Short mmCIF file of C-alpha atoms and ligand atoms in Angstrom, two decimals:
data_model
loop_
_atom_site.label_atom_id
_atom_site.label_comp_id
_atom_site.label_asym_id
_atom_site.label_seq_id
_atom_site.Cartn_x
_atom_site.Cartn_y
_atom_site.Cartn_z
CA MET A 12 -18.58 -27.66 -19.71
CA VAL A 13 -18.15 -27.65 -16.25
CA PHE A 14 -14.82 -26.78 -15.37
CA ARG A 15 -13.19 -28.21 -11.00
CA TRP A 16 -11.03 -25.33 -9.84
CA THR A 17 -9.23 -26.12 -7.67
CA GLY A 18 -7.97 -23.96 -4.88
CA ARG A 19 -4.56 -21.60 -4.98
CA LYS A 20 -1.53 -23.07 -2.75
CA PRO A 21 -0.39 -20.75 -0.55
CA ALA A 22 3.58 -20.82 -0.96
CA ARG A 23 5.34 -22.10 2.01
CA HIS A 24 8.57 -20.62 1.50
CA TYR A 25 9.43 -17.14 0.22
CA VAL A 26 11.26 -18.25 -2.81
CA ARG A 27 12.87 -15.11 -4.29
CA VAL A 28 11.94 -14.44 -7.50
CA SER A 29 10.86 -16.62 -9.91
CA PHE A 30 9.88 -16.33 -13.50
CA ILE A 31 6.82 -16.31 -15.37
CA LEU A 32 7.30 -16.22 -19.66
CA SER A 33 5.11 -13.71 -20.50
CA LEU A 34 3.89 -12.68 -23.97
CA LEU A 35 3.24 -8.61 -24.20
CA ALA A 36 2.21 -6.55 -27.21
CA LEU A 37 1.27 -3.54 -27.99
CA TRP A 38 -0.44 -1.99 -24.40
CA PHE A 39 -4.35 -2.77 -24.76
CA GLY A 40 -6.37 0.56 -24.57
CA GLY A 41 -10.00 -1.21 -25.37
CA ALA A 42 -12.53 -3.76 -26.53
CA PRO A 43 -12.02 -4.18 -30.11
CA ALA A 44 -14.83 -6.59 -31.38
CA TRP A 45 -12.69 -8.91 -33.52
CA ALA A 46 -14.02 -12.48 -32.99
CA GLY A 47 -13.12 -15.57 -34.35
CA THR A 48 -14.55 -19.60 -34.48
CA ILE A 49 -11.23 -21.88 -33.48
CA GLN A 50 -10.61 -23.99 -36.83
CA ARG A 51 -7.87 -26.62 -35.52
CA VAL A 52 -6.18 -27.17 -32.45
CA GLU A 53 -2.62 -28.58 -33.10
CA VAL A 54 -0.06 -30.30 -30.85
CA LYS A 55 3.00 -31.77 -32.09
CA SER A 56 5.02 -32.67 -29.27
CA ASP A 57 6.26 -29.24 -26.88
CA SER A 58 3.66 -26.84 -29.00
CA VAL A 59 0.17 -25.75 -29.71
CA VAL A 60 -1.24 -24.09 -32.56
CA VAL A 61 -4.80 -22.89 -32.70
CA THR A 62 -5.81 -21.39 -35.46
CA PHE A 63 -8.54 -19.12 -36.26
CA ASP A 64 -10.59 -18.60 -39.17
CA ARG A 65 -10.39 -14.57 -38.63
CA ARG A 66 -7.89 -12.61 -35.77
CA VAL A 67 -9.12 -12.39 -32.08
CA ALA A 68 -9.44 -10.17 -29.58
CA ASP A 69 -6.64 -11.55 -27.64
CA ALA A 70 -6.05 -14.99 -25.22
CA SER A 71 -5.04 -15.34 -21.34
CA SER A 72 -3.74 -18.92 -20.26
CA PHE A 73 -3.45 -20.26 -16.50
CA LEU A 74 -2.85 -23.62 -15.27
CA LEU A 75 -5.12 -26.03 -13.20
CA THR A 76 -4.06 -28.55 -11.00
CA ALA A 77 -4.91 -32.04 -9.59
CA PRO A 78 -5.56 -32.56 -12.86
CA GLN A 79 -2.72 -31.30 -14.13
CA ARG A 80 -4.20 -28.93 -17.21
CA VAL A 81 -3.57 -26.12 -19.45
CA ALA A 82 -6.07 -23.47 -20.32
CA VAL A 83 -6.63 -20.86 -22.32
CA ASP A 84 -9.84 -18.82 -22.78
CA VAL A 85 -9.53 -16.30 -26.12
CA THR A 86 -12.00 -13.81 -26.07
CA GLY A 87 -14.81 -13.29 -28.37
CA ALA A 88 -14.12 -16.67 -30.48
CA SER A 89 -16.50 -19.57 -30.46
CA PRO A 90 -15.13 -23.21 -30.61
CA GLY A 91 -15.32 -25.49 -32.96
CA GLY A 92 -13.22 -26.88 -35.50
CA SER A 93 -10.29 -30.15 -35.43
CA VAL A 94 -8.10 -31.07 -33.03
CA GLU A 95 -5.15 -33.19 -33.21
CA THR A 96 -3.33 -33.96 -29.79
CA GLY A 97 -0.07 -35.60 -29.23
CA GLY A 98 3.58 -35.02 -27.46
CA LEU A 99 2.38 -33.33 -23.61
CA VAL A 100 -1.23 -33.16 -24.39
CA ASN A 101 -3.19 -36.25 -23.76
CA ALA A 102 -6.87 -34.46 -24.35
CA VAL A 103 -7.79 -31.36 -25.72
CA ARG A 104 -11.46 -30.46 -25.07
CA GLU A 105 -13.36 -26.52 -25.91
CA GLY A 106 -16.33 -24.83 -24.57
CA GLU A 107 -18.32 -21.70 -24.08
CA HIS A 108 -16.54 -20.02 -21.70
CA ASP A 109 -17.62 -15.86 -20.57
CA GLY A 110 -18.91 -15.05 -23.85
CA GLY A 111 -15.30 -16.50 -25.68
CA ALA A 112 -13.73 -20.46 -25.77
CA ARG A 113 -11.93 -21.95 -23.35
CA ILE A 114 -9.82 -24.88 -24.59
CA VAL A 115 -8.16 -26.79 -22.03
CA PHE A 116 -5.21 -29.65 -22.55
CA ASP A 117 -5.12 -32.75 -19.91
CA LEU A 118 -1.72 -32.57 -19.72
CA ALA A 119 0.40 -36.19 -19.48
CA ARG A 120 3.15 -35.03 -17.84
CA PRO A 121 3.57 -31.82 -16.12
CA ALA A 122 4.85 -29.00 -18.33
CA VAL A 123 3.96 -24.99 -17.73
CA ILE A 124 3.13 -22.05 -20.76
CA ALA A 125 7.15 -21.07 -21.83
CA SER A 126 5.60 -18.21 -24.07
CA GLY A 127 2.74 -17.49 -26.09
CA ARG A 128 2.34 -15.40 -29.12
CA PHE A 129 -0.35 -14.62 -31.73
CA GLY A 130 0.81 -14.55 -35.43
CA ASP A 131 -0.22 -13.88 -38.99
CA GLY A 132 -2.60 -10.79 -37.71
CA GLY A 133 -3.98 -12.07 -34.94
CA ARG A 134 -5.06 -15.52 -36.77
CA VAL A 135 -2.76 -18.17 -35.43
CA LEU A 136 -2.24 -18.35 -31.46
CA THR A 137 1.03 -20.17 -30.52
CA LEU A 138 1.97 -21.52 -27.36
CA GLN A 139 5.45 -23.30 -26.73
CA LEU A 140 5.25 -25.68 -23.59
CA LYS A 141 8.23 -26.83 -21.17
CA THR A 142 7.99 -29.46 -18.95
CA VAL A 143 8.46 -28.83 -15.19
CA ASP A 144 8.10 -30.81 -11.82
CA ASP A 145 5.37 -30.70 -9.53
CA SER A 146 6.34 -28.17 -7.55
CA ASP A 147 7.11 -25.67 -9.97
CA PHE A 148 3.99 -27.13 -12.05
CA ALA A 149 2.00 -25.82 -8.61
CA ARG A 150 3.82 -22.16 -7.86
CA ALA A 151 3.46 -21.47 -11.69
CA ALA A 152 -0.45 -22.45 -11.18
CA ALA A 153 -0.32 -19.55 -8.37
CA GLU A 154 0.89 -17.07 -10.91
CA GLY A 155 -2.52 -16.39 -12.11
CA ARG A 156 -3.73 -15.67 -15.79
CA MET A 157 -0.81 -15.16 -18.75
CA ARG A 158 -2.73 -12.39 -21.22
CA ILE A 159 -1.39 -12.66 -24.85
CA LEU A 160 -2.38 -10.75 -27.09
CA PRO A 161 -1.85 -9.74 -30.73
CA PRO A 162 -0.67 -6.67 -32.06
CA PHE A 163 -2.81 -3.45 -31.03
CA ASN A 164 -4.14 -1.46 -34.21
CA MET A 165 -2.61 -4.19 -36.98
CA PRO A 166 -4.67 -4.50 -40.02
CA ASP A 167 -6.03 -7.89 -41.10
CA THR A 168 -3.27 -8.26 -43.49
CA GLY A 169 -2.27 -11.63 -42.77
CA THR A 170 1.03 -10.26 -42.27
CA ALA A 171 2.92 -11.78 -38.87
CA ALA A 172 3.06 -9.84 -36.41
CA ARG A 173 6.26 -7.14 -36.22
CA TYR A 174 5.25 -5.74 -33.23
CA GLN A 175 5.21 -8.99 -30.78
CA VAL A 176 7.35 -9.73 -27.96
CA ALA A 177 7.48 -12.77 -25.60
CA LEU A 178 9.77 -11.58 -22.36
CA PRO A 179 10.06 -13.29 -19.23
CA VAL A 180 8.70 -10.64 -16.45
CA PRO A 181 9.87 -11.79 -12.71
CA ALA A 182 7.64 -11.69 -10.50
CA SER A 183 7.53 -12.87 -6.91
CA SER A 184 6.52 -16.58 -6.58
CA LYS A 185 4.66 -15.38 -3.25
CA ALA A 186 1.35 -15.41 -4.20
CA LEU A 187 0.46 -11.87 -4.06
CA VAL A 188 -2.75 -10.92 -2.10
CA LEU A 189 -4.69 -9.13 -4.32
CA PRO A 190 -6.50 -5.53 -2.34
CA ARG A 191 -10.15 -4.96 -2.92
CA VAL A 192 -10.98 -3.22 -6.24
CA GLU A 193 -13.44 -0.62 -5.91
CA GLY A 194 -15.85 1.45 -8.19
CA ASP A 195 -17.95 0.24 -11.33
CA PRO A 196 -16.63 -2.75 -12.73
CA ASP A 197 -17.45 -1.55 -16.18
CA ARG A 198 -14.88 1.40 -15.28
CA PRO A 199 -11.23 1.49 -16.30
CA LEU A 200 -9.14 -0.01 -13.35
CA VAL A 201 -6.37 2.94 -11.72
CA VAL A 202 -4.11 1.40 -9.53
CA ILE A 203 -2.69 3.99 -6.20
CA ASP A 204 0.53 2.55 -4.70
CA ALA A 205 1.08 4.30 -1.12
CA GLY A 206 5.29 4.46 -1.69
CA HIS A 207 7.55 2.43 1.62
CA GLY A 208 5.87 1.05 4.35
CA GLY A 209 6.63 -1.17 7.06
CA PHE A 210 9.93 -1.63 7.74
CA ASP A 211 10.43 1.17 4.69
CA PRO A 212 9.95 4.43 5.90
CA GLY A 213 11.13 6.37 3.16
CA ALA A 214 12.77 9.66 3.06
CA ILE A 215 12.30 11.33 6.98
CA SER A 216 11.83 14.85 8.00
CA PRO A 217 15.20 16.27 9.77
CA THR A 218 13.04 18.74 11.61
CA SER A 219 10.01 17.10 12.36
CA GLY A 220 10.37 13.27 11.80
CA LEU A 221 7.09 13.27 9.34
CA LYS A 222 8.36 9.87 7.50
CA GLU A 223 7.13 9.65 3.99
CA LYS A 224 5.69 5.79 4.60
CA ASP A 225 2.77 7.48 6.39
CA VAL A 226 1.99 10.79 4.22
CA THR A 227 1.77 8.72 1.37
CA LEU A 228 -0.76 6.32 3.05
CA LYS A 229 -2.55 9.32 3.86
CA ILE A 230 -2.09 11.20 0.06
CA ALA A 231 -2.77 7.82 -1.65
CA LYS A 232 -6.17 7.20 0.27
CA ALA A 233 -7.22 11.26 -0.50
CA ILE A 234 -6.77 10.24 -4.42
CA ARG A 235 -9.01 7.11 -4.07
CA ASP A 236 -11.91 8.85 -2.62
CA GLU A 237 -11.45 11.59 -5.20
CA LEU A 238 -11.60 9.28 -7.74
CA LEU A 239 -14.02 6.88 -6.82
CA LYS A 240 -16.15 10.30 -6.09
CA SER A 241 -16.13 10.84 -9.83
CA GLY A 242 -17.36 7.51 -10.71
CA ARG A 243 -15.12 7.13 -13.30
CA VAL A 244 -12.95 4.64 -12.78
CA ARG A 245 -12.42 1.52 -10.42
CA VAL A 246 -9.64 2.28 -8.08
CA ALA A 247 -7.11 -0.57 -6.28
CA LEU A 248 -4.84 0.90 -3.77
CA THR A 249 -1.62 -1.29 -3.12
CA ARG A 250 -1.92 -0.80 0.43
CA ASP A 251 -4.48 0.52 2.84
CA ASP A 252 -1.97 0.20 5.92
CA ASP A 253 1.59 0.27 6.82
CA ARG A 254 2.74 -2.79 5.56
CA PHE A 255 6.24 -3.04 3.27
CA LEU A 256 6.03 -4.43 -0.10
CA VAL A 257 9.12 -4.83 -2.63
CA LEU A 258 8.96 -2.56 -5.39
CA GLN A 259 7.90 -5.86 -8.40
CA GLU A 260 4.92 -6.76 -6.13
CA ARG A 261 3.78 -2.99 -6.64
CA TYR A 262 3.41 -3.17 -10.02
CA GLY A 263 2.59 -6.96 -10.06
CA ILE A 264 -0.49 -6.15 -8.08
CA ALA A 265 -1.91 -3.77 -10.91
CA ARG A 266 -0.59 -5.80 -13.70
CA LYS A 267 -2.64 -8.61 -12.01
CA LEU A 268 -5.67 -6.15 -11.45
CA HIS A 269 -5.26 -5.36 -14.88
CA ALA A 270 -4.46 -1.89 -14.08
CA ASP A 271 -5.45 0.79 -16.81
CA LEU A 272 -2.89 2.98 -15.10
CA PHE A 273 -0.67 2.78 -11.94
CA ILE A 274 0.35 5.64 -10.17
CA SER A 275 3.17 5.11 -7.51
CA ILE A 276 2.88 8.15 -4.76
CA HIS A 277 6.24 9.67 -2.96
CA CYS A 278 7.46 12.63 -1.27
CA ASP A 279 10.97 13.68 -2.45
CA SER A 280 13.79 14.78 0.01
CA VAL A 281 16.99 16.76 -0.16
CA GLY A 282 20.05 16.36 2.56
CA SER A 283 20.95 19.82 2.18
CA GLY A 284 19.40 23.42 0.08
CA ASP A 285 15.87 24.02 0.25
CA ALA A 286 14.89 21.90 -2.78
CA SER A 287 10.91 22.36 -3.30
CA GLY A 288 7.93 20.97 -5.54
CA ALA A 289 6.48 18.43 -7.11
CA SER A 290 7.50 16.65 -10.22
CA VAL A 291 6.43 13.45 -11.55
CA TYR A 292 8.27 10.60 -13.04
CA THR A 293 8.01 7.94 -16.17
CA LEU A 294 10.56 5.60 -17.39
CA SER A 295 13.35 5.67 -19.29
CA GLU A 296 17.04 3.71 -18.85
CA VAL A 297 18.14 7.42 -19.45
CA ALA A 298 18.31 9.35 -16.56
CA SER A 299 16.88 13.16 -17.40
CA ASP A 300 19.03 14.85 -15.51
CA LYS A 301 21.76 13.93 -12.12
CA GLU A 302 19.29 14.78 -9.77
CA ALA A 303 16.53 12.17 -11.28
CA ALA A 304 19.54 9.78 -11.48
CA LYS A 305 19.97 10.01 -7.90
CA LEU A 306 15.76 10.29 -6.68
CA ALA A 307 16.34 7.10 -8.78
CA ALA A 308 18.91 4.91 -6.85
CA ARG A 309 16.85 6.91 -3.45
CA GLU A 310 13.36 4.71 -4.86
CA ASN A 311 15.04 1.81 -6.00
CA LYS A 312 16.59 1.13 -2.63
CA ALA A 313 13.53 0.05 -1.09
CA ASP A 314 14.16 -3.40 -2.50
CA ILE A 315 17.67 -3.52 -1.17
CA ILE A 316 16.27 -2.61 2.40
CA ALA A 317 14.33 -5.90 2.18
CA GLY A 318 17.11 -7.82 1.08
CA VAL A 319 15.87 -8.73 -2.27
CA ASP A 320 18.86 -8.56 -5.24
CA LEU A 321 17.33 -8.19 -8.01
CA GLY A 322 20.19 -7.17 -10.46
CA SER A 323 20.08 -10.56 -12.65
CA GLU A 324 16.23 -10.05 -13.40
CA ASN A 325 16.48 -6.22 -13.41
CA ALA A 326 19.20 -6.94 -16.96
CA ASP A 327 16.26 -8.57 -18.75
CA VAL A 328 13.75 -6.44 -18.21
CA SER A 329 15.93 -3.56 -19.11
CA SER A 330 16.82 -5.64 -22.59
CA ILE A 331 13.15 -5.14 -23.58
CA LEU A 332 13.01 -1.13 -23.49
CA ILE A 333 13.92 -0.22 -26.26
CA ASP A 334 10.97 -2.80 -27.51
CA LEU A 335 8.39 -0.59 -29.04
CA THR A 336 5.90 -2.72 -27.17
CA GLN A 337 7.83 -0.80 -24.09
CA ARG A 338 7.92 2.19 -26.20
CA GLU A 339 4.18 2.73 -26.60
CA THR A 340 3.41 2.15 -22.61
CA MET A 341 6.01 4.70 -21.89
CA ASN A 342 4.57 7.26 -24.69
CA ALA A 343 1.50 6.70 -22.50
CA SER A 344 3.05 7.31 -19.13
CA ALA A 345 4.57 10.25 -20.55
CA ALA A 346 1.49 11.55 -22.26
CA PHE A 347 -0.25 11.36 -18.47
CA ALA A 348 2.82 12.68 -16.62
CA ARG A 349 2.04 16.48 -19.46
CA LEU A 350 -1.66 15.78 -18.68
CA LEU A 351 -1.15 15.59 -14.51
CA GLY A 352 1.04 18.72 -15.18
CA ARG A 353 -1.32 20.70 -16.58
CA GLU A 354 -3.75 19.57 -14.26
CA ALA A 355 -1.94 20.46 -11.32
CA ALA A 356 -0.25 23.59 -11.74
CA PRO A 357 -2.90 25.83 -10.45
CA LEU A 358 -3.63 23.60 -7.53
CA VAL A 359 0.16 22.44 -6.03
CA PRO A 360 3.02 23.38 -5.90
CA LEU A 361 5.39 22.51 -8.89
CA LYS A 362 8.83 22.32 -10.28
CA SER A 363 9.58 24.45 -12.58
CA ASN A 364 10.60 21.30 -14.75
CA PHE A 365 8.29 18.94 -13.69
CA HIS A 366 8.33 15.67 -15.66
CA ARG A 367 11.53 13.82 -15.69
CA MET A 368 12.29 10.88 -16.20
CA ALA A 369 14.36 8.07 -14.22
CA SER A 370 14.85 4.40 -13.88
CA LEU A 371 12.86 3.48 -11.54
CA MET A 372 12.00 0.00 -10.59
CA VAL A 373 8.24 0.20 -9.99
CA LEU A 374 7.67 1.44 -13.14
CA LYS A 375 8.81 -0.91 -14.88
CA ALA A 376 5.91 -3.30 -16.11
CA PRO A 377 5.88 -3.11 -19.63
CA ASP A 378 2.11 -3.47 -20.46
CA MET A 379 0.60 -1.00 -17.84
CA PRO A 380 0.89 3.06 -18.22
CA SER A 381 2.57 4.24 -15.35
CA ILE A 382 3.77 7.42 -13.34
CA LEU A 383 5.68 8.03 -9.98
CA PHE A 384 4.23 11.32 -8.66
CA GLU A 385 6.78 12.86 -6.50
CA THR A 386 4.21 14.92 -4.33
CA GLY A 387 6.98 18.07 -2.79
CA TYR A 388 9.79 17.80 -0.46
CA ILE A 389 9.45 15.90 2.85
CA SER A 390 12.82 17.70 3.18
CA ASN A 391 11.17 21.03 3.13
CA PRO A 392 8.70 22.67 6.04
CA ASN A 393 6.26 24.41 3.62
CA ASP A 394 6.17 21.20 1.32
CA ALA A 395 5.98 18.77 4.29
CA ALA A 396 3.32 21.20 5.92
CA PHE A 397 1.23 21.00 2.90
CA LEU A 398 1.49 17.27 2.42
CA ASP A 399 0.94 16.48 5.83
CA SER A 400 -2.66 18.69 5.81
CA ALA A 401 -6.31 17.53 4.31
CA GLU A 402 -6.01 20.86 2.17
CA GLY A 403 -2.83 19.70 0.57
CA ARG A 404 -4.37 16.02 -0.41
CA GLN A 405 -7.46 17.10 -1.44
CA ARG A 406 -5.36 19.85 -3.84
CA ILE A 407 -3.41 16.55 -4.58
CA ALA A 408 -6.41 14.49 -4.70
CA GLU A 409 -8.27 16.95 -7.94
CA SER A 410 -5.50 17.25 -9.95
CA ILE A 411 -5.15 13.24 -10.09
CA GLU A 412 -8.86 13.12 -10.44
CA ARG A 413 -9.03 15.72 -13.41
CA ALA A 414 -6.07 14.11 -15.30
CA VAL A 415 -7.20 10.63 -15.06
CA GLU A 416 -10.87 11.72 -16.20
CA ILE A 417 -9.44 13.62 -19.29
CA ASN A 418 -7.03 10.65 -20.25
CA PHE A 419 -9.50 7.77 -20.25
CA ALA A 420 -11.87 10.29 -22.33
CA LYS A 421 -9.76 10.58 -24.62
CA ARG A 422 -8.17 7.31 -24.37
CA PHE A 423 -11.51 6.56 -25.36
CA ALA A 424 -12.25 8.55 -28.28
CA ALA A 425 -9.46 7.24 -29.44
CA ASN A 426 -11.25 4.25 -29.43
ZN1 LIG B 509 9.87 7.14 -2.03
#
């Protein structure tokens, strides 16, 4: 079947933050071979229930404009079964698409997917529709795909999914400009985020005037080059020039690219004293120590600089942190942090308590392992010289490359 695709509408105005509802299940590490045939598609007023004869791997949904439609792609599934329309849906079409099934709902009125979840051990997909106005529909259409995952490693017992959660994920409604992804398409994707940029210089060396934003960009590029040289992963940079991105755009870009690992590069600084050495941070609502809490306050400030107050959204994202979904991601992040500590030790000066935790906004993607690497102190002349040297960058890049390689080797071995 042929679908007509319409171009994304660029946002004309910068609207601070909008919400997309997204369903996030346990972090998804591979592509399982589950596949089922559609048995029934049922529309009841504002909800859609798709039943499969077997568990399916995952689904993603997106919106199409002119005419307004909701499309759902189910990985590995085959079209078939009976269809019952009604409510907000005028017609339902099924077809094969990219080795799976695509279901398209022709809408009677503009509506978006408010939530999506799998039940019955991954055999039933329920989508909740919500009517919106035309401009909200267009905005939601520009957000791209929403991924819906059944619970990972859930035995096919027919029991309802316990580990699922539907939560709002704040996303900038300013259409994200996705960066170029380099490397072999079959490889996992690592997104490297050079901290700060544009009118946010980050920390500045009191002696040399060296800016964190410049140091992080050079390090990010060195890491990209090293990872690409290994040929084992794909790589994208959130920025490859001197531009400003709000923190949520940074992980938003990585999520939109379905990154398997997110690494944000920073340099630390202290007003006084001679602190030195690198440390790695993973997400926790409770900072591991006072210094970690201070660092989080400094690094989270980037958005305040931009005049974006994300206070209310933070509360929503924070509330799900206790969920197992998030915990799984946090465990994967911590495992990578430990690996990095081991691999970096012979190459890069490290702090004695290398792995620490803090509530860092840039690490808040609930479904993507993420770390923030404080590569050293820009306020310390020795560290600054190391960080701003070709050899220093090379050593940091090598540490990351080794850790990344082991990380994915382990992950794939476990699947
Ligand atoms: Zn920073």
